[in-house]
mmCIF file of C-alpha atoms and ligand atoms in Angstrom:
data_model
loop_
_atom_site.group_PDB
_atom_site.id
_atom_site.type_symbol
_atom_site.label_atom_id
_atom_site.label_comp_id
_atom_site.label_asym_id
_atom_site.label_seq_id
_atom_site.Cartn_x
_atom_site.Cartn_y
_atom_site.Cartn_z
ATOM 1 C CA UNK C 1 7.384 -36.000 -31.781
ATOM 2 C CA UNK C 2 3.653 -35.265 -30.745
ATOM 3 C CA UNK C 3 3.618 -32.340 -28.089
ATOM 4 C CA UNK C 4 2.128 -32.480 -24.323
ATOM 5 C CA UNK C 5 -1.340 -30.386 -24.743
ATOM 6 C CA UNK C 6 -1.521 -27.784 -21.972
ATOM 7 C CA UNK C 7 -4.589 -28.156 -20.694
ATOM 8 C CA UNK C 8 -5.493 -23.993 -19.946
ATOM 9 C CA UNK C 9 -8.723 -25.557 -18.187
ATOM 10 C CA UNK C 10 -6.895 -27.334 -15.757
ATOM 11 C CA UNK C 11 -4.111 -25.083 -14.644
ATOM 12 C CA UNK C 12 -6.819 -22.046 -14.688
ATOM 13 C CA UNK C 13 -9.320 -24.607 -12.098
ATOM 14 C CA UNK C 14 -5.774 -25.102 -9.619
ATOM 15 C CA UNK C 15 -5.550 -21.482 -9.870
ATOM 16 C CA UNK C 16 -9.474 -20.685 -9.442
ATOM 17 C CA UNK C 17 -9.169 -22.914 -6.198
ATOM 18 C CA UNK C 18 -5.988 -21.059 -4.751
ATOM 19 C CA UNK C 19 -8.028 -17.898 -5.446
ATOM 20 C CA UNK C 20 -11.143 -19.083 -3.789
ATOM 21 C CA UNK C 21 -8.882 -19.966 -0.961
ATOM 22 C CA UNK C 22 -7.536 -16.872 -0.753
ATOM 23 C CA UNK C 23 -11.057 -15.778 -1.153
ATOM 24 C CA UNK C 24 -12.493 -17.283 2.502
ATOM 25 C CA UNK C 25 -9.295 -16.256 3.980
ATOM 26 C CA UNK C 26 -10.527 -13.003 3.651
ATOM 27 C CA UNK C 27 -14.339 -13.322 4.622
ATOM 28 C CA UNK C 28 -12.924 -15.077 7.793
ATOM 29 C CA UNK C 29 -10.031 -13.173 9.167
ATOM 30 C CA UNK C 30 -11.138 -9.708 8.150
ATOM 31 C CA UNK C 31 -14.382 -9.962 6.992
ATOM 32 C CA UNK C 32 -14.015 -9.013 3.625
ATOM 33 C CA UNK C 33 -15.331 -9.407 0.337
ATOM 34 C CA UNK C 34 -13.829 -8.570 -2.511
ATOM 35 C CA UNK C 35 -15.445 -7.017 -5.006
ATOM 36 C CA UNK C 36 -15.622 -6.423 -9.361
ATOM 37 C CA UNK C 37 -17.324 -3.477 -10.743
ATOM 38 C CA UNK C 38 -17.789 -4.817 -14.443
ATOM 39 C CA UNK C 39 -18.886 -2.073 -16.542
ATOM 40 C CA UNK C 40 -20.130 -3.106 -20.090
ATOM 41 C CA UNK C 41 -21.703 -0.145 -22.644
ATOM 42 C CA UNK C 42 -23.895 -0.867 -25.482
ATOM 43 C CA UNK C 43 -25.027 -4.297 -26.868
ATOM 44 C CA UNK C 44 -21.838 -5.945 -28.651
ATOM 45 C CA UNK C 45 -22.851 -10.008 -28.262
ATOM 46 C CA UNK C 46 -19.192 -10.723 -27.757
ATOM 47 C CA UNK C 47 -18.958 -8.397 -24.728
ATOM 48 C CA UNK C 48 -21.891 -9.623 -23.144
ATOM 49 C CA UNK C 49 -21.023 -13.302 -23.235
ATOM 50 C CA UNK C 50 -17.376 -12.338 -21.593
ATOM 51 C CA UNK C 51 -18.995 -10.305 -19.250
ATOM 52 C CA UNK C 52 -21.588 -12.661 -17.771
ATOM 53 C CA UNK C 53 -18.973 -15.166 -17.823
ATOM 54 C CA UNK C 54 -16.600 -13.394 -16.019
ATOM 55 C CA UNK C 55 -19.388 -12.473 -13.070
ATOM 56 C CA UNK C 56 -19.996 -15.664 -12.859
ATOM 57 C CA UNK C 57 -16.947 -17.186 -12.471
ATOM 58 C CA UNK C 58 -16.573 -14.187 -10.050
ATOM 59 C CA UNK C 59 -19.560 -15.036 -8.269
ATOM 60 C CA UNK C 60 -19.129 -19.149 -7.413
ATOM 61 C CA UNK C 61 -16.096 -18.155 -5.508
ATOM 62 C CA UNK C 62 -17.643 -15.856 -3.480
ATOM 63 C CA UNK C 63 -16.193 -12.514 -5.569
ATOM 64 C CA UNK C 64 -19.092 -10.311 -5.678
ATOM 65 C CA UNK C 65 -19.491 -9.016 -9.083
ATOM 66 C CA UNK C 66 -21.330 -5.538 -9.861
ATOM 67 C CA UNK C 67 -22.748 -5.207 -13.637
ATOM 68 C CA UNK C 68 -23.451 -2.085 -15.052
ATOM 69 C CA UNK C 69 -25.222 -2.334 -17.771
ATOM 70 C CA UNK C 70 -25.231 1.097 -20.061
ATOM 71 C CA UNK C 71 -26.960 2.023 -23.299
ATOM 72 C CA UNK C 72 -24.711 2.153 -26.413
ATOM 73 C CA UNK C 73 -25.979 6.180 -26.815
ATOM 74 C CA UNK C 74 -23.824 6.635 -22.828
ATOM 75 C CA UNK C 75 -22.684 9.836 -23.349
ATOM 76 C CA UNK C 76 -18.625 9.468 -22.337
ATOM 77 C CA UNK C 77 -19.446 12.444 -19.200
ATOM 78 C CA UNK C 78 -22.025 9.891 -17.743
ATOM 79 C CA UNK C 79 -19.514 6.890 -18.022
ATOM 80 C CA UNK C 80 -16.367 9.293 -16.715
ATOM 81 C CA UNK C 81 -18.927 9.921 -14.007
ATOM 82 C CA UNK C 82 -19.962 6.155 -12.806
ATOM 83 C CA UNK C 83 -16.082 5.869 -12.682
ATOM 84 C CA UNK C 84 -15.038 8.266 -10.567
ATOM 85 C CA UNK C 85 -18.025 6.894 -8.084
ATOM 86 C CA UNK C 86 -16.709 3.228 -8.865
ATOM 87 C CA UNK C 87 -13.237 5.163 -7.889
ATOM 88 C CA UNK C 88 -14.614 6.383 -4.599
ATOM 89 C CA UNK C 89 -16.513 3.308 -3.603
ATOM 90 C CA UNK C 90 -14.507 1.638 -0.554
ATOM 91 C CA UNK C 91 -16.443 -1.542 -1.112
ATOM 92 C CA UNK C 92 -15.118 -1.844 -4.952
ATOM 93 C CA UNK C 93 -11.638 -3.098 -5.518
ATOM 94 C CA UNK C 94 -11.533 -3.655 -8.938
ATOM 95 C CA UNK C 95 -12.760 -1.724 -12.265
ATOM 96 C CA UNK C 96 -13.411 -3.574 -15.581
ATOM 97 C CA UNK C 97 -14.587 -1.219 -18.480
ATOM 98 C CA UNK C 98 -15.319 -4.390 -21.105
ATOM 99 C CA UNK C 99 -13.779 -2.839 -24.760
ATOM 100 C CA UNK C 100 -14.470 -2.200 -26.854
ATOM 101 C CA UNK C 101 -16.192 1.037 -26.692
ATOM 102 C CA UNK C 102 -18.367 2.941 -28.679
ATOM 103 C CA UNK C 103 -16.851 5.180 -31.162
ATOM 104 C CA UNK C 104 -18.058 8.338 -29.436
ATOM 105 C CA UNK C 105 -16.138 7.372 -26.724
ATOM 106 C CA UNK C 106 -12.125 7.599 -25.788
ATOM 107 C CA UNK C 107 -11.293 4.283 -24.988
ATOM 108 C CA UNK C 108 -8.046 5.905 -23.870
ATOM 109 C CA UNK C 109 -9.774 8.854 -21.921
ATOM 110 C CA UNK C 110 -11.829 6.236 -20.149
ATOM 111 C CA UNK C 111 -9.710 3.599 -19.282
ATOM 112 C CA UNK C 112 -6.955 6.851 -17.797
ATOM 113 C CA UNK C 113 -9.708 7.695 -15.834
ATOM 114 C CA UNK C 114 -10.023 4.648 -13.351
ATOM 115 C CA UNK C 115 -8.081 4.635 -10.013
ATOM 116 C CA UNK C 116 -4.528 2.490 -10.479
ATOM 117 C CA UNK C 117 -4.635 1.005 -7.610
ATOM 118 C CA UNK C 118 -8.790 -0.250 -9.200
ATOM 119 C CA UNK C 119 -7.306 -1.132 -12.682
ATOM 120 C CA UNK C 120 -7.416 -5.145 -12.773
ATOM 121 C CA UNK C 121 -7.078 -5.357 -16.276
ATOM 122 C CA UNK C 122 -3.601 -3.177 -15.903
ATOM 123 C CA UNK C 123 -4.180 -0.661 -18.985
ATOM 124 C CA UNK C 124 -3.283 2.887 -16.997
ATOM 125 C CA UNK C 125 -0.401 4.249 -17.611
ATOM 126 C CA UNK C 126 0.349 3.729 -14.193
ATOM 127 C CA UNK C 127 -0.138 -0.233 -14.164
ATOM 128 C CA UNK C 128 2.097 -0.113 -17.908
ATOM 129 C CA UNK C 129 4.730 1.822 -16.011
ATOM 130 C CA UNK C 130 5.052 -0.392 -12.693
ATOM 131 C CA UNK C 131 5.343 -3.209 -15.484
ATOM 132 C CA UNK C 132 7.707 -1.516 -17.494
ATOM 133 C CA UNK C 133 10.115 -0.840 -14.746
ATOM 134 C CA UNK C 134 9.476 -4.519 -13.245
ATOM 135 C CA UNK C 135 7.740 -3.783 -10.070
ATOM 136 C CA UNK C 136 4.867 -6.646 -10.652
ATOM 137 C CA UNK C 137 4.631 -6.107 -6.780
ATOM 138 C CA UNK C 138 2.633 -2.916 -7.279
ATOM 139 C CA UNK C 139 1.227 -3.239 -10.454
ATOM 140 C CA UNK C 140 -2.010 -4.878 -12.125
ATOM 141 C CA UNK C 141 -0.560 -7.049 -14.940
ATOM 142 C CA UNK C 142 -2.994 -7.412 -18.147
ATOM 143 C CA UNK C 143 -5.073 -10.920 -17.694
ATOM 144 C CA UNK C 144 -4.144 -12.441 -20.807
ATOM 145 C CA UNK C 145 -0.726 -12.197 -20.790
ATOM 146 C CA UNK C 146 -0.338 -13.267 -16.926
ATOM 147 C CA UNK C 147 -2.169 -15.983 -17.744
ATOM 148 C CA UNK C 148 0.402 -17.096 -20.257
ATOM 149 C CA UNK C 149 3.126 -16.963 -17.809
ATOM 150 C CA UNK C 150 1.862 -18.672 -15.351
ATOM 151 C CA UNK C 151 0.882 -21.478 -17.974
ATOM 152 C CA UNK C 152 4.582 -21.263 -18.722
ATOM 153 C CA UNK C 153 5.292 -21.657 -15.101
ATOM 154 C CA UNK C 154 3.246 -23.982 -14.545
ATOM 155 C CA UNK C 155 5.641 -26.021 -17.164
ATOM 156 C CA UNK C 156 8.283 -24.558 -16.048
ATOM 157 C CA UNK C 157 10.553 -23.665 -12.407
ATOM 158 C CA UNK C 158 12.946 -20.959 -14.488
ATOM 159 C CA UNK C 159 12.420 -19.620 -17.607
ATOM 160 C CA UNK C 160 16.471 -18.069 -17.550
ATOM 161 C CA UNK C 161 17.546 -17.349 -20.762
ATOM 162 C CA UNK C 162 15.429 -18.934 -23.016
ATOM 163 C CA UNK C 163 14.675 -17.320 -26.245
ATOM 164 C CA UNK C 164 11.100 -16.330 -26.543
ATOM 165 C CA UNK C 165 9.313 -14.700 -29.453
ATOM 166 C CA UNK C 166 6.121 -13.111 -29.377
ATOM 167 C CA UNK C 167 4.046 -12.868 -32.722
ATOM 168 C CA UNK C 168 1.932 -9.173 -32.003
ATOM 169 C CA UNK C 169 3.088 -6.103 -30.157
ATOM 170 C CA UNK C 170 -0.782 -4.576 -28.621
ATOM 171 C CA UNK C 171 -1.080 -3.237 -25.669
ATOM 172 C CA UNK C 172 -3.218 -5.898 -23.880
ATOM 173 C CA UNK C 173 -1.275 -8.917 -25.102
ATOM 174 C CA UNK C 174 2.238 -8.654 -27.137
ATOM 175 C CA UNK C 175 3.945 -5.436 -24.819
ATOM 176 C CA UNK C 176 3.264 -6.455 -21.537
ATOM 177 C CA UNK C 177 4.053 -9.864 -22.425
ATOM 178 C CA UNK C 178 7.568 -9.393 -23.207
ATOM 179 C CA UNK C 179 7.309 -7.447 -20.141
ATOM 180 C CA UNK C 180 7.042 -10.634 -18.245
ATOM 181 C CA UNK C 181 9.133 -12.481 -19.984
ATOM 182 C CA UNK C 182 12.124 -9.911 -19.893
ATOM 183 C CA UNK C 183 11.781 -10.237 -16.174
ATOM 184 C CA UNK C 184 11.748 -13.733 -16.001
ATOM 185 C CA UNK C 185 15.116 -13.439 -17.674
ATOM 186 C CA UNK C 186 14.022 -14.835 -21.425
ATOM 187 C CA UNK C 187 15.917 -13.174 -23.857
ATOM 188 C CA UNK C 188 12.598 -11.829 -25.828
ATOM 189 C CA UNK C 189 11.938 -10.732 -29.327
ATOM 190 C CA UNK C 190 8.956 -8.414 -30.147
ATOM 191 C CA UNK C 191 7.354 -9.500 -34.104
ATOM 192 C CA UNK C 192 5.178 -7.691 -35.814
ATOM 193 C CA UNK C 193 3.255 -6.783 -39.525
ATOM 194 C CA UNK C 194 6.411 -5.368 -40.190
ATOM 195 C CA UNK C 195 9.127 -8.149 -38.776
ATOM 196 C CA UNK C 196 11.659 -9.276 -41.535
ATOM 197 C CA UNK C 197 12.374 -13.202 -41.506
ATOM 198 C CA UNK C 198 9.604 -14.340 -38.824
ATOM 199 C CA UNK C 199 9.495 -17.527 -39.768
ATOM 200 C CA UNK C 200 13.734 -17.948 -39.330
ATOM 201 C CA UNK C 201 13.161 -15.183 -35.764
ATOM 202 C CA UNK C 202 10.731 -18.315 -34.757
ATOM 203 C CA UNK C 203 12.834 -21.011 -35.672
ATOM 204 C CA UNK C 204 15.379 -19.661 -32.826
ATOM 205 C CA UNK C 205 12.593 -19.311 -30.378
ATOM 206 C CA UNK C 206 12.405 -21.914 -26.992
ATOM 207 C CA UNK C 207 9.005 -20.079 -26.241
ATOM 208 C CA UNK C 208 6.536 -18.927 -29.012
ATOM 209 C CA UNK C 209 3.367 -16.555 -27.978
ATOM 210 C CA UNK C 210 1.309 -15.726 -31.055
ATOM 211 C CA UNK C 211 -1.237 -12.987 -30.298
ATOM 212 C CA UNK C 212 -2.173 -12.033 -33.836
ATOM 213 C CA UNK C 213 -5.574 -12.390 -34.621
ATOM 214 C CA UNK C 214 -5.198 -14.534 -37.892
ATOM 215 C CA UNK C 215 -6.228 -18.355 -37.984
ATOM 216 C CA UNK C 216 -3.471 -20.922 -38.661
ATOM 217 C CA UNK C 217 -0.889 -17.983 -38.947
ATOM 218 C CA UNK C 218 2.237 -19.768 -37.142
ATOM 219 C CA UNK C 219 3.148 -22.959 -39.156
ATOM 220 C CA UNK C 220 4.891 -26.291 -37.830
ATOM 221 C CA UNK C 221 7.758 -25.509 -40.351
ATOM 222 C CA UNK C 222 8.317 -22.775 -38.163
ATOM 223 C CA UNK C 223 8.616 -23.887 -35.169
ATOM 224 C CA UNK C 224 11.790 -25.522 -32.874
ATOM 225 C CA UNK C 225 11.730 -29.173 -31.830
ATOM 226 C CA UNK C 226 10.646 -29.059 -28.485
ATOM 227 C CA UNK C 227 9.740 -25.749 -28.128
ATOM 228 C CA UNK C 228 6.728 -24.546 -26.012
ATOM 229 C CA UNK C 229 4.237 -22.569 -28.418
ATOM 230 C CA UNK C 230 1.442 -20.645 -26.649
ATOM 231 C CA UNK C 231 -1.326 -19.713 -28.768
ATOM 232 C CA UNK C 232 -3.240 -16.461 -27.753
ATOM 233 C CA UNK C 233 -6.041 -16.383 -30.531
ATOM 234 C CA UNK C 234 -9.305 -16.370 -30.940
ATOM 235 C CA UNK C 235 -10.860 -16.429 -34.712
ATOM 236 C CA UNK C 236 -14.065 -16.919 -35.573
ATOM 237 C CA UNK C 237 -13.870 -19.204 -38.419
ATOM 238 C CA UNK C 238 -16.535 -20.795 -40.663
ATOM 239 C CA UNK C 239 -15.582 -24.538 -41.600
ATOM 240 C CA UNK C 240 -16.056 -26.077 -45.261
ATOM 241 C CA UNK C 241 -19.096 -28.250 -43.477
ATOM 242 C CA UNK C 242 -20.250 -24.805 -42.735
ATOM 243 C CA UNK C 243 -19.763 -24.972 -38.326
ATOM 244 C CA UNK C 244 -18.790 -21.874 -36.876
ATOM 245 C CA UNK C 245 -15.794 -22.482 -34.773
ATOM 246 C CA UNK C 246 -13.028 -20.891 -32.451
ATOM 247 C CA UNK C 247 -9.468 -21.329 -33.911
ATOM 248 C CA UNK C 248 -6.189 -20.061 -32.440
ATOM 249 C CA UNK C 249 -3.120 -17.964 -34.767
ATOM 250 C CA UNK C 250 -0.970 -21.341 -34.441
ATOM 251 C CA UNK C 251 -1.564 -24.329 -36.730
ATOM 252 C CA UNK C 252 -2.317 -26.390 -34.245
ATOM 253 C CA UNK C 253 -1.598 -30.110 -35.925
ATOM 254 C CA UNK C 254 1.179 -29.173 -37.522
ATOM 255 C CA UNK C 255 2.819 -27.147 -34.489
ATOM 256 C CA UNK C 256 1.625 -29.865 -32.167
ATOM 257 C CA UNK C 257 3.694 -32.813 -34.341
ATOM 258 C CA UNK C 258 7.306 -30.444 -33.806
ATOM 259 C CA UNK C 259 6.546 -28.436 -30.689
ATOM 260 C CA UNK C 260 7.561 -30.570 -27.057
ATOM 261 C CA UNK C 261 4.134 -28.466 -25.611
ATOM 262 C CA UNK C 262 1.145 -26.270 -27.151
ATOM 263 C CA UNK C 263 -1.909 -24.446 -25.766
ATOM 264 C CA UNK C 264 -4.944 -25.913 -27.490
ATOM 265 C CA UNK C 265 -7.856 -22.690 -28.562
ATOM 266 C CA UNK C 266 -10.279 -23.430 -26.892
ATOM 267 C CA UNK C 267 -9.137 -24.249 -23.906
ATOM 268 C CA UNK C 268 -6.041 -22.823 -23.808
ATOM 269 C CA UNK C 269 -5.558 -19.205 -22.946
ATOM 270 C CA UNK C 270 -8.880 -18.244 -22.421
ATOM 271 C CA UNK C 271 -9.481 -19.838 -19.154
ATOM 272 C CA UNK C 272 -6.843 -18.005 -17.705
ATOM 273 C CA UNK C 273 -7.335 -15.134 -18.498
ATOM 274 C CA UNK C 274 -10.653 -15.117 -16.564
ATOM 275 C CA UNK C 275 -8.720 -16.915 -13.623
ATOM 276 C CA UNK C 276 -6.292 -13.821 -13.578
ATOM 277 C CA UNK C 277 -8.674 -11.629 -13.612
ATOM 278 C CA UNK C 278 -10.269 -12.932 -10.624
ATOM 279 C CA UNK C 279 -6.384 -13.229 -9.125
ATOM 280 C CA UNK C 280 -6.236 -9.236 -9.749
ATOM 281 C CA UNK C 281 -9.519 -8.603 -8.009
ATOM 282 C CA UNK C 282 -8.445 -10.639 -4.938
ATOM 283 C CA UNK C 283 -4.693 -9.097 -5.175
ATOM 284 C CA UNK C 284 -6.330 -5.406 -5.018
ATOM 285 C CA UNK C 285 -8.230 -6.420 -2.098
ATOM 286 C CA UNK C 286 -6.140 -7.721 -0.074
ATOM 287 C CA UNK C 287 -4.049 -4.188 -0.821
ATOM 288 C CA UNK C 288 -7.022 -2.174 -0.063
ATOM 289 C CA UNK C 289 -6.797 -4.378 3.378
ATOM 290 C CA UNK C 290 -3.529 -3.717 3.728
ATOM 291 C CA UNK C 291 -2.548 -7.297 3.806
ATOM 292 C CA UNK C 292 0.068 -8.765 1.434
ATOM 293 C CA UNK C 293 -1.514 -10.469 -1.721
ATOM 294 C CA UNK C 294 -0.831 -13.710 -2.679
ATOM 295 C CA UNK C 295 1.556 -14.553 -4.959
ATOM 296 C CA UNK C 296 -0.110 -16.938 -7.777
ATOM 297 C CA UNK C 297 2.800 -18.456 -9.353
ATOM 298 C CA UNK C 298 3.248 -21.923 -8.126
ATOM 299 C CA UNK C 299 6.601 -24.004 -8.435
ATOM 300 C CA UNK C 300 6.445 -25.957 -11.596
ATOM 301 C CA UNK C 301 4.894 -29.692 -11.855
ATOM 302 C CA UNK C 302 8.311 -30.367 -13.787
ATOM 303 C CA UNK C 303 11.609 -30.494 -13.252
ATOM 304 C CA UNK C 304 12.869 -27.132 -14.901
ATOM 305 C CA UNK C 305 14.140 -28.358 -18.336
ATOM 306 C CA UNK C 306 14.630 -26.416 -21.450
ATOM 307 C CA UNK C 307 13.641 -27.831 -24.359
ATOM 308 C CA UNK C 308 16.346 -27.349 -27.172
ATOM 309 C CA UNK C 309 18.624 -26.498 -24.254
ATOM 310 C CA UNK C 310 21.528 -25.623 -26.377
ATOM 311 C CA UNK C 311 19.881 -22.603 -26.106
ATOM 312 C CA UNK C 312 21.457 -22.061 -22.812
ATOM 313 C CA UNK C 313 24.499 -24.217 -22.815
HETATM 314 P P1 NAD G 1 -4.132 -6.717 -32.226
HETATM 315 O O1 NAD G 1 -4.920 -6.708 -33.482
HETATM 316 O O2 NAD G 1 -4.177 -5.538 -31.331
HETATM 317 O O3 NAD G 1 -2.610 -7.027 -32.550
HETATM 318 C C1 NAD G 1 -2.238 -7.970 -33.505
HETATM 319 C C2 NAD G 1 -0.761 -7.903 -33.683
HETATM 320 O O4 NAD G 1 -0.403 -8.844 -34.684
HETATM 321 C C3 NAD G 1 -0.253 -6.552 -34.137
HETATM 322 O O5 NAD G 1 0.733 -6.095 -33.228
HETATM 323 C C4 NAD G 1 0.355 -6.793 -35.510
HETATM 324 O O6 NAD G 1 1.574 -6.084 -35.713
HETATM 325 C C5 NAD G 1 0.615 -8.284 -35.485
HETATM 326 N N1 NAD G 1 0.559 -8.831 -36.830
HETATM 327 C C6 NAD G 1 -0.431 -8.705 -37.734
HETATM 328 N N2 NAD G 1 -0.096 -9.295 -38.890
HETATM 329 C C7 NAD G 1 1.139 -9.804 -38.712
HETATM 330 C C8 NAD G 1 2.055 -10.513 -39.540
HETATM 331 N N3 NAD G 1 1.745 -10.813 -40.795
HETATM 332 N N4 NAD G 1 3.226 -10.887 -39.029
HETATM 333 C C9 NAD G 1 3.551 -10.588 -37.753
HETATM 334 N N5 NAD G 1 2.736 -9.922 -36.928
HETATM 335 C C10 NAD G 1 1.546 -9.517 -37.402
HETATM 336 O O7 NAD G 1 -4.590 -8.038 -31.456
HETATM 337 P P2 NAD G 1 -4.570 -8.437 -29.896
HETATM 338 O O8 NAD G 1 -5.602 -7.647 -29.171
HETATM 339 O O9 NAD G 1 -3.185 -8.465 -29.379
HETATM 340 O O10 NAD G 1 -5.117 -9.930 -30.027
HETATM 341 C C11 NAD G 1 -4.430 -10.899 -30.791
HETATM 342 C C12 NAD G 1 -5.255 -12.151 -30.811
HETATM 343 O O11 NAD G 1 -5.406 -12.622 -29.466
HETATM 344 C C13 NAD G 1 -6.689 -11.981 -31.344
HETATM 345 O O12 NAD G 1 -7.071 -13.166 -32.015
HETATM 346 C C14 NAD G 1 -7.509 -11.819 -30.072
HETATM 347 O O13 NAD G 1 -8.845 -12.220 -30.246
HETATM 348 C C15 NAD G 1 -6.783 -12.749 -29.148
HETATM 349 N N6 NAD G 1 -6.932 -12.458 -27.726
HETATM 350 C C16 NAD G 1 -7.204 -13.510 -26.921
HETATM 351 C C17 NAD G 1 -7.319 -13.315 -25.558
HETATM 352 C C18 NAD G 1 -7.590 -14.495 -24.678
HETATM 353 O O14 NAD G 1 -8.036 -14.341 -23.562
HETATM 354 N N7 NAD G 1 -7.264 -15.707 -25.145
HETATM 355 C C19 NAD G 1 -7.198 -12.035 -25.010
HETATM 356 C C20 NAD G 1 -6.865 -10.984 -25.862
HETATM 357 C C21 NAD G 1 -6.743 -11.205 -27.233
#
């Protein structure tokens, strides 16, 4: 079996066009823009590239994006301080604080500090409580992991009682994933560094997210016929010709030859997380206007099917 490829770039460019949409809607009916306050501190190369990237993918769909751009010596008053004026700002609907942070600063003091109802990236408390408790209707839902449902919705209409595993339990990726998938009625299994059998947990699994950070981690031998693996990794690897390349946690030949679909890295993931991101901004704007966001889950391509369905018989 060779498995369909989902192609992240594609499903994240329908989604970019619903959003820019959504986007006009706004300018025309009730004039408004919405609008990203992306607040990067200190020099980290990484950071930078994701933050110019995600301006301007803001910015060619008419989100205006607001950089702030602070020294890596920003005392954490001065940053608590462009927050609470981000906070107050009635033009600025969402808050991005790129991590991570410099050690004199409390990632977790900062990130408590902006507004809820600001929060696109959904890491207050507030946002991880709406989650918990399944009200996605008020909450900010982290990027990355939204972005793996809807690639998952995108495949498929009803997720009902599949059996999904997710490799990693962090905070922006592996909690708020199962999350999702607990309310889309998957039967979902947290692993970990400390999960016994992984490799038999996975064999059970209809849907496989690996958010691990370690290249080539999930192996085909582990994986279900048919099942639908989606790869959240990024690794910086270093080839034996010597390249420098991006590699995902799933070995992606191997995986691809058993699995019946797989997220390619690049091209997977990462494009929609950026796409969600811009979703968020344009969901908190339309709640600052009092108008009822969008919902950006579309009905599936594909008739719902579950691969392996004895899962559910
Ligand atoms: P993290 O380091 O916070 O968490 C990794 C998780 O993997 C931990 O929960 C740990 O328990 C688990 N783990 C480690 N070794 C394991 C093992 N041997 N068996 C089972 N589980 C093990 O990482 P994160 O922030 O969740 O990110 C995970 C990966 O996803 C990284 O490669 C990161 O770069 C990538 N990522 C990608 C995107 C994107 O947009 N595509 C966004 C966020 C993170």
């Amino acid at each position: 079996m060779t498995a369909e490829i989902i192609d992240g770039i594609a499903v994240a460019a329908e989604l970019t066009a619903r959003i820019h949409g959504q986007v006009e809607q706004l300018a025309a009916a009730v004039r408004l823009k919405p609008t990203l306050a992306v607040v990067l501190v200190g020099e980290n190369p990484s950071s930078q590239v994701y933050v110019s990237s995600k301006a301007r993918k803001a910015k060619a769909i008419g989100i205006a994006a607001v950089d702030h751009r602070l020294p890596a010596s920003t005392a954490e008053s001065d940053l608590l301080a462009l927050i609470r004026k981000l906070n107050a700002d009635p033009a600025v609907h969402g808050i991005l604080v790129q991590l991570p942070l410099p050690d004199h600063i409390a990632t977790t003091t900062v990130l408590e500090a902006i507004d809820p109802a600001k929060d696109v990236d959904g890491f207050h408390p507030v946002n991880v409580g709406l989650l918990g408790i399944g009200d996605v209707e008020r909450a900010f839902v982290p990027c990355t992991p939204l972005g793996c449902l809807l690639l998952l919705r995108d495949r498929f209409d009803d997720l009902t009682g599949m059996n999904a595993l997710i490799i990693g339990r962090s905070t922006i990726v592996g909690r708020p994933m199962a999350q999702l998938l607990v309310r889309e009625s998957c039967t979902v299994t947290i692993a970990h560094s400390k999960t016994a059998d992984l490799e038999g947990r996975c064999r059970q699994a209809d849907i496989v997210v690996a958010a691990v950070g370690r290249p080539d981690f999930v192996r085909g031998s582990w994986i279900k016929p048919g099942a639908t693996v989606i790869d959240v990794g990024i690794n910086r690897v270093t080839r034996a010709d010597g390249a420098n390349v991006l590699t995902g946690d799933v070995a992606f030949a191997e995986v691809a030859a058993v699995a019946g679909a797989v997220t390619p890295v690049p091209g997977g993931v990462g494009p929609m997380t950026i796409a969600c991101l811009l979703a968020n901004t344009v969901t908190s704007a339309c709640r600052h206007a009092g108008l009822a966001p969008p919902r950006w889950a579309v009905p599936a391509r594909k008739p719902a099917s579950i691969q392996g369905a004895a899962a559910v018989a």
